[in-house]
Each structure stands twice: as C-alpha cells, then as structure tokens.
Amino acid sequence: MKPTKEALSQLRVVEIGSSAATSYCARLFADFGAEVWKVEPPTGDPLRSSAPLSPGGQSAWFAFLNFNKSSIVIDAADPGAVKRLTLLIEDCDILVDGRDVDGANCPPVDVTAIRRRRPALIYLDVSWFGQDGPYAEFTASDSIVRALAGLIKLVGPVEGPPLHAPDFQTGILAGLWGFIAAASSVFARMQSRAGRSYSLSIFEACISLSEYQLFEAFQRGDVMRRIGINRFWPNFPAGIYETKKGWLGVTTITPPQWRAFCDMLGLPQLRDDPALVLGADRLNHIEQIERLIIPRLRKRTAQQWFAEGLKRKIPIVPVPEMSDLLQDKEKIERSAIAPILLGKERALTAGSMQRLTLTPPRRGGKVPCPGERQALTNSRSNSATGVSMFVDCSSAAEKPLLRTRVIDFSMGWAGPLCTRTLADLGADVIKIEAIQYPDWWRGVDRRPDYVNRQMYEKTLRFCMMNRNKRGITLDLTRPEGLTLAKRLIAGADIVVDNYSVDVLPKLGLGYEVLRRLNPGLVVMSMSAFGKNSAFRDCRAYGSTLEQGSGLPSVVGSANGPPVMSHVAFGDAIGGLNGCAAVLVALIHARETGQGQFIDLAQIECMMPLAAPWIIIQSLCGTSTRYGNRHPQFVPHGCFRCAGEDGWIAVAATDAGMWQRLASVIGRGDWAADPSLKVADRRRSMEDTIDRGIEAWTRTRDADQAMFQLQAASIAAGVVRLPIDLLKDPHLRYRSFFQDVKRAFIGLHPQSSIPIREGARPHSICRAAPVLGEHNTEILTGLLGLCEPEIADLKRKGIIGTRMLSEVELSQRRSSQETSTI
C-alpha cells in the first residue's frame, strides 16, 4: 500500500500553559499532520530554558517536545488577549491545557463557557495530581512524581540512595496518556459530533510503570527491596553486565531460556540445579550465580554474546551508548532517529515511533521560534469542528470506543496493556489464547503440579492486564481454529499482536491475508525490533527493550555502569505507544474506509525518554550523566529519613523555592545569601547543601518531612515502594484502586486508567477471563455455531478451558504426528 495523506491533517489543536506532558501530547498530533498552535507568553514557554542546552543556548528538551508546531505569542497584559485567545480556542478541535502544571502567564479563559458555545470542542486538562485529594496542591517535578509513584526506590545500591533516572520521563508517559484520551475523543466525535472533556493526573499516569511490581508484591506477600544496581525483583538475571568490550543486557524468564543461558556459558551445574528453575528461585542465590557468570561474560564482547544468544533464542542485547544510536543506520532509515532544526542548529533526535505504513508520521521537523508564523492564525469558517449550536451530546457519556471490536493475539505486558486500554475505553476486546499456548503471564511453569492445581488462573499480573476483555481459546495451528479466527477478524476493526514478526504470517494470518478478509482493518504488529529489522529474530522482554534503547547509558553515576531505571520499563511504554498508533489508524479508517498495517518496534518507543541526550550528543559529540543530580535544579536528589530505608526526593526548581527550603531546614544564612539565588553558585557547594538537607531529613519520618516541605511549597515526595501505593492517601481519596471479583482469586485491587471524564475513574466492568471463559458466548453469539459444533471443537482440542502441561503437550504432539503418518 502506498502512503497517503497525513492521518490527522483535518484537526487543529491549541496548546496553552506549560508542561512537558501537554507539549508531548500536542506534538504527537503534529506528527500526523494536525495543525498545532502553541500559545506562549512574550518571554516564551518556560520549558525553553530547560537544561540540557545546545551550544546555541536552545533547550534540547523543549526542542524534542515541540518540533512541527507553530507558535503564537499572546501577552496577558494586552487588553485584547482574552478575546484573542478565546477566538483561537473556539476555532480549534482540541484544547490541550497545561496551566495546572505551569500557567506560563496565559490569559485567563473560561473553558466551560467556550465548551457551552462549542460543544464539539475536545478538552484535555493536565495536572500533577488531579483536581482533588491530599496532593492536589502539591508542588512537584518529574522526579518527585516518580518517587511517589514507586519508580525510584527499587533502583540503585542496597544501602542507597535510590537512583533517579534523567528528568524526562513523566512528560513522555503522561503525554501518551493525554494523546490516547484526546484521540479516542476524536474517534467518538466522528460518530456523535460531541466533544469530550478529560482530566489527566501525571502521578496516576506513572503508575502504569509500577503496577506490575505492585500487584506481584500484593499477591506474593513479599516485601520488595533494593537488591543492587541492575537487579530487580521478581526475576533474575534481568540486568546489565560488563563484557570483554561493551555492556550486555541479559534477561532470562522461562526455564528453557535459563537452561540455554547456562549452556552458552558452560555452566551445567547451574542449569541442572532444581533450586534455580524459575527467576524468583534464582533471586535467592544471586551472589552464587553472579560469581560464576560474570567472569565468563567478560571473556567475549557484547556483540559476540549477542550473536550467540540469537542462535540459542536467549533475550540478550548489547547496551548502546548515545553515540552508537546516532550511527545506527537502521534506526535512521526507520526515522527512529530523525533530523530537527533548532534555530540555526541542525541536530538529531528521537523521531515518531508510531510507524503507520499508509499514513506515516513526519520525519523530523523544525522547532518554532516564539511567535513564528503568527500571522497565519486564520479562522476556518468551514472547520472540522463546525459552528453548530445544536450538537447532540447525549452519547458523550458512553465510553469513546464503544462498538469497536479488537482481536487480541497479544501476551505478557506490552500488547495486553495496549488492548486493555482500548477495552477500558469501551472497545469489545476478544483475547485469543490456546490451551496449548496460553498467555505466558498466566505462568511459564508447565510442570504437571502447577497445571493440575490451575495455578495459571491465579496470577494477578494476568488479571491486571486483561480486565474488561472476553477470552476464547483457539488452536491456530489447525485448520478449524484458523478458520474461526479469520471469521472473527472479518468482523473486527483492529487486530493486535506482540509475537515475533513471523508468527502470525506462518500461521496464515499475515497482513495481506487479513487485508483481503477486511479492507478496513487496522493491524498492528508490536514486535521488539520491527518487521524488517536485522534483529527481528532477537527474543526480547520489556527489560531487553530498555537495555537496547540507549536510556541506561544516561542513568547512574559518571563512572558507573549503565543502569536500568525500572525492570521491564519497555513493556508499558510500548503498550501505550501501540494504543496511540492504533487510535490514529482507527480515525483514518473511519474517515476513509482504509485500514492499514502498523509496524511498531517497541525498542524505538523507549528512545524518546533519552531524546534530549540524543540531541546534545549529535551537537556536542558527548552527553553527561548526572546521577541523582540535575542539569538545572540545585539541590536535587534523594535524602535519607528516619526509619528503615526511609527516603525523600527533594528538588529546588527556582531561587524562591531554594530560599524557602534553606529556611525550613534551619539554614537562614543560606536563605539570606543573595549569591546563592544563582543555581551555578549553589552547584559549587552542592555536597555541603546536600549534607545540610540530610541532617534535617534524618530526624524526620519521610511523610512528615514531605508534608512539612510541601507546606512551604517545596517540591518534595516520599520515595515509595510500589506496594505502598495501595495505602497512599491521595490515591485512596480519588478511588484510584477498584476492587474486582474474579474466580480463583476473589476480590482483588485493580488500578484505574489515569484519564477521567468526571470526578471518578472509568469503572472496571469485567474481570480478566479464565482460560476459554467466553468460548460458547463468542462462538454462538458472533459466529453462529451450534452446540454440536462447539462440542466437536472441544473434543478435538481446538478449544478448551484447561491449560496443557508440558507432559500433555508432548503427548498431544506425538499423537498428531502419528495421525499424519
């Protein structure tokens, strides 16, 4: 299929206020052709001064968030500013509002009144913590929110302090959620003509990354703790190791992967030890295992081990430096690395990762100067929004993706998060598994005892990722199962898989086949490296994606190893990018009748998290690691509190906050010293300042210290464990966790999505399916099969409700092979 016009070129977006999340959300619209107007004060968006800066003084962070937009300057002091901004908003389709994060001297506008006049307007309001609750008025920064969301405490050395990643994560994560909210609203408006109003909590958006470890700890009753740099509960090894040349990312999850890894290193004693079969077992023997594997890994280069791992189907990958990414021809060809223009400086950065093949995103772009193209803010008298006062808003209360059907071939975390989000927004998601090969998040243990006790129905991680879906089992390796899958696909809108790129084509479900079945179908392959990648055969998990993305090379201390910021980070990021890509394609399909193929490479989805450093590397030939410090804010870090492993994150984001911090900790002399208003002067004595802060925090409980600092409007947050979130007073106030009842587990908590249309979150209507739970419902209701036909499918093992053990699976294969002789 030849590429056509840009998918979102019919839309106009206005962005007001200043936040990384709203900037990234709006830029994703610009990537696909929307006209995006960024409203700035005469001094420019405050993010224009965010470090790191280019040699020409341009903010690399601002540049990444804002290329391909237009800028309009509106001075709040101008008597006509409110009217001018109101007219601009009334002529747009989507208003993205970051004023709750930073007002950026935006003229006051009455959005409620505008929406009454223009009910088709889609509105997204973004804040750090939401509009209500104990944290609603908190002062925050990227690191403060991540600390509270459980994303810092498990990273770093055992004795501490916990390690921060660079300060460019919440904007990407929340920006994706904002785009999902707004794009789903665009799709819904194509049916109802009614706009929607969503609010987004950046804090709650971050829980997408920590919910896996939260619910694993909840189910197992284990107390998580830091177990060292590049070590993460509950799997081992899942980290980064030094080789003869370069660093190597290693992840072994399944028993076959562990055995293959041991064979590769020549360690039969580890391979054959029954106490080391599963990752959770191996965590109890970390020192013993690493004493044996580390010396062996240092005997070959990272590239040599990677080649060996490919042969053995082991998820290992070289860990690149920033300079390696810039020389990666494949990423440049795929526009994962793209050119941008910052004033007169030509740089490279992370491009758009939603790789739609029919309506591809723009390749790079230009960063707007303040007020650039201001004269072109002409009104659209026949805009997509229209001027009708008589829009029927009755259907706006429905979830936006109602009457959309998704066939879900995904497993694990990334693909299921994509489809769970679609389900949470109202889509009918039909999850296809097989009794021979169920979702591996039901458990990788296929020993008879595990299967006979139906332990695969008791894993909370599976329930977490597959709520609001219906489940069916089909053996796709046999003609009857394949035919039924094709019939389901023929009536669907979307197909998603996150298998290796060749799995569905080999089964007879490649894109060309599906396209003939259903020309309007959106098909997304969420492979690790992409359909045509040289690494397409590399096995990968979310941890592999982070290891191979370049992000670890900018985390940690300057002289230390590359550091993973969170186990399986890549899964959640890939899942949200996948959902964003599907929504763009769905909007285009609804408008034109044309479906398309999406080739999403999950490793590329991680690269925006390192985008500022990619820009600086391309311009300067080097990039800097700051550890827990910050290129702009001084002081900034994790400080020990009273109690066992108690920590608080603190950031002074401006001179006034610094002076208030100095006063609170009893250093009036620092507060009164005019020279210390300058961050560079404070940086010259940062060690001394850090010791002064810690002398104060050590005498206080972390929550006590947080509330005392926040009372003085100082950015501070407790460094929480993921499991602590279940008791977090703010999340409880906002009913973020919902109790869901399910067979085999009973009542258990589920986290809500972070976007809301009212005071309460979207309700969770259905628990995750038990294996094959909806076989009869789907086969009769959608495909019209009768009871004898369904009974025959059960008898043949095409469908079923019980997972096969490794013994039964082997017997089934032998039986099938015998029957074909």
Coordinates of N, CA and C in Angstrom, one line a residue, residues 230 232 235 237-240 248-253 315-319 413 440 539-549 552 564-572 602-603 606:
N230 N 21.0 -2.7 38.7 CA 20.6 -3.7 37.7 C 20.2 -5.0 38.2
F232 N 16.5 -6.7 39.9 CA 15.1 -6.3 40.1 C 14.3 -7.5 40.5
N235 N 12.5 -11.2 39.0 CA 13.3 -12.1 38.1 C 14.8 -11.9 38.2
P237 N 18.6 -13.7 36.2 CA 19.2 -12.3 36.0 C 18.3 -11.5 35.0
A238 N 18.2 -10.2 35.3 CA 17.5 -9.3 34.4 C 18.2 -8.0 34.5
G239 N 19.4 -7.9 34.0 CA 20.2 -6.7 34.2 C 21.3 -6.5 33.2
I240 N 22.3 -5.7 33.5 CA 23.3 -5.3 32.6 C 24.7 -5.8 33.1
L248 N 26.3 -5.8 28.2 CA 25.4 -6.7 27.7 C 24.1 -6.7 28.6
G249 N 23.0 -6.5 28.0 CA 21.7 -6.7 28.7 C 21.3 -8.2 28.6
V250 N 20.9 -8.7 29.8 CA 20.6 -10.1 29.9 C 19.2 -10.2 30.6
T251 N 18.3 -11.0 30.1 CA 17.0 -11.3 30.7 C 16.7 -12.8 30.5
T252 N 16.6 -13.6 31.5 CA 16.1 -14.9 31.4 C 14.9 -15.1 32.2
I253 N 13.8 -15.5 31.6 CA 12.5 -15.6 32.3 C 12.1 -17.1 32.3
P315 N 17.1 -13.9 25.3 CA 16.9 -12.4 25.3 C 18.1 -11.7 25.8
I316 N 19.1 -11.5 25.0 CA 20.2 -10.7 25.4 C 20.5 -9.7 24.3
V317 N 21.1 -8.5 24.6 CA 21.2 -7.4 23.6 C 22.4 -6.5 24.1
P318 N 23.2 -6.0 23.1 CA 24.2 -5.1 23.5 C 23.6 -3.8 24.0
V319 N 24.2 -3.1 25.0 CA 23.7 -1.9 25.5 C 24.4 -0.7 24.9
W413 N 2.8 -8.2 28.7 CA 2.5 -6.9 29.2 C 2.2 -5.9 28.1
W440 N 1.6 -16.2 28.4 CA 2.7 -16.6 29.3 C 2.6 -15.9 30.7
R539 N 15.0 -12.5 20.7 CA 13.9 -12.6 21.7 C 14.1 -11.4 22.7
A540 N 12.9 -10.9 23.1 CA 13.0 -9.7 23.9 C 11.9 -9.6 24.9
Y541 N 12.2 -9.0 26.1 CA 11.2 -8.6 27.0 C 11.3 -7.1 27.2
G542 N 10.4 -6.5 28.1 CA 10.5 -5.1 28.4 C 11.8 -4.7 28.9
S543 N 12.5 -5.5 29.6 CA 13.8 -5.2 30.1 C 14.8 -5.1 29.0
T544 N 14.7 -6.1 28.0 CA 15.6 -6.1 26.8 C 15.4 -4.8 26.0
L545 N 14.2 -4.3 25.9 CA 14.0 -3.1 25.2 C 14.6 -1.9 25.9
E546 N 14.6 -1.8 27.2 CA 15.3 -0.7 27.9 C 16.8 -0.9 27.7
Q547 N 17.3 -2.1 27.9 CA 18.7 -2.3 27.7 C 19.2 -1.9 26.4
G548 N 18.5 -2.1 25.3 CA 18.9 -1.8 24.0 C 18.5 -0.4 23.5
S549 N 17.9 0.4 24.3 CA 17.3 1.7 23.8 C 18.3 2.8 23.9
P552 N 19.8 3.4 29.4 CA 20.7 3.1 30.6 C 22.0 3.8 30.5
M564 N 19.7 0.3 34.5 CA 18.3 0.2 34.1 C 17.5 1.0 35.2
S565 N 16.5 1.7 34.7 CA 15.7 2.6 35.6 C 14.5 1.8 36.2
H566 N 14.1 0.7 35.6 CA 13.0 0.0 36.1 C 12.9 -1.3 35.3
V567 N 12.7 -2.4 36.0 CA 12.6 -3.7 35.3 C 11.4 -3.6 34.3
A568 N 11.6 -4.1 33.1 CA 10.5 -4.3 32.1 C 9.9 -2.9 31.8
F569 N 10.6 -1.8 31.9 CA 10.2 -0.5 31.6 C 9.6 -0.5 30.2
G570 N 10.2 -1.2 29.3 CA 9.8 -1.1 27.8 C 8.5 -1.6 27.5
D571 N 7.9 -2.5 28.4 CA 6.6 -3.1 28.1 C 5.5 -2.0 28.2
A572 N 5.5 -1.3 29.3 CA 4.4 -0.3 29.4 C 4.5 0.8 28.4
Q602 N 9.0 -1.9 19.5 CA 8.9 -1.5 20.8 C 10.2 -0.9 21.4
I603 N 11.4 -1.3 20.8 CA 12.6 -0.7 21.3 C 12.7 0.7 21.0
M606 N 11.1 3.4 23.4 CA 11.9 3.8 24.6 C 12.8 5.0 24.3

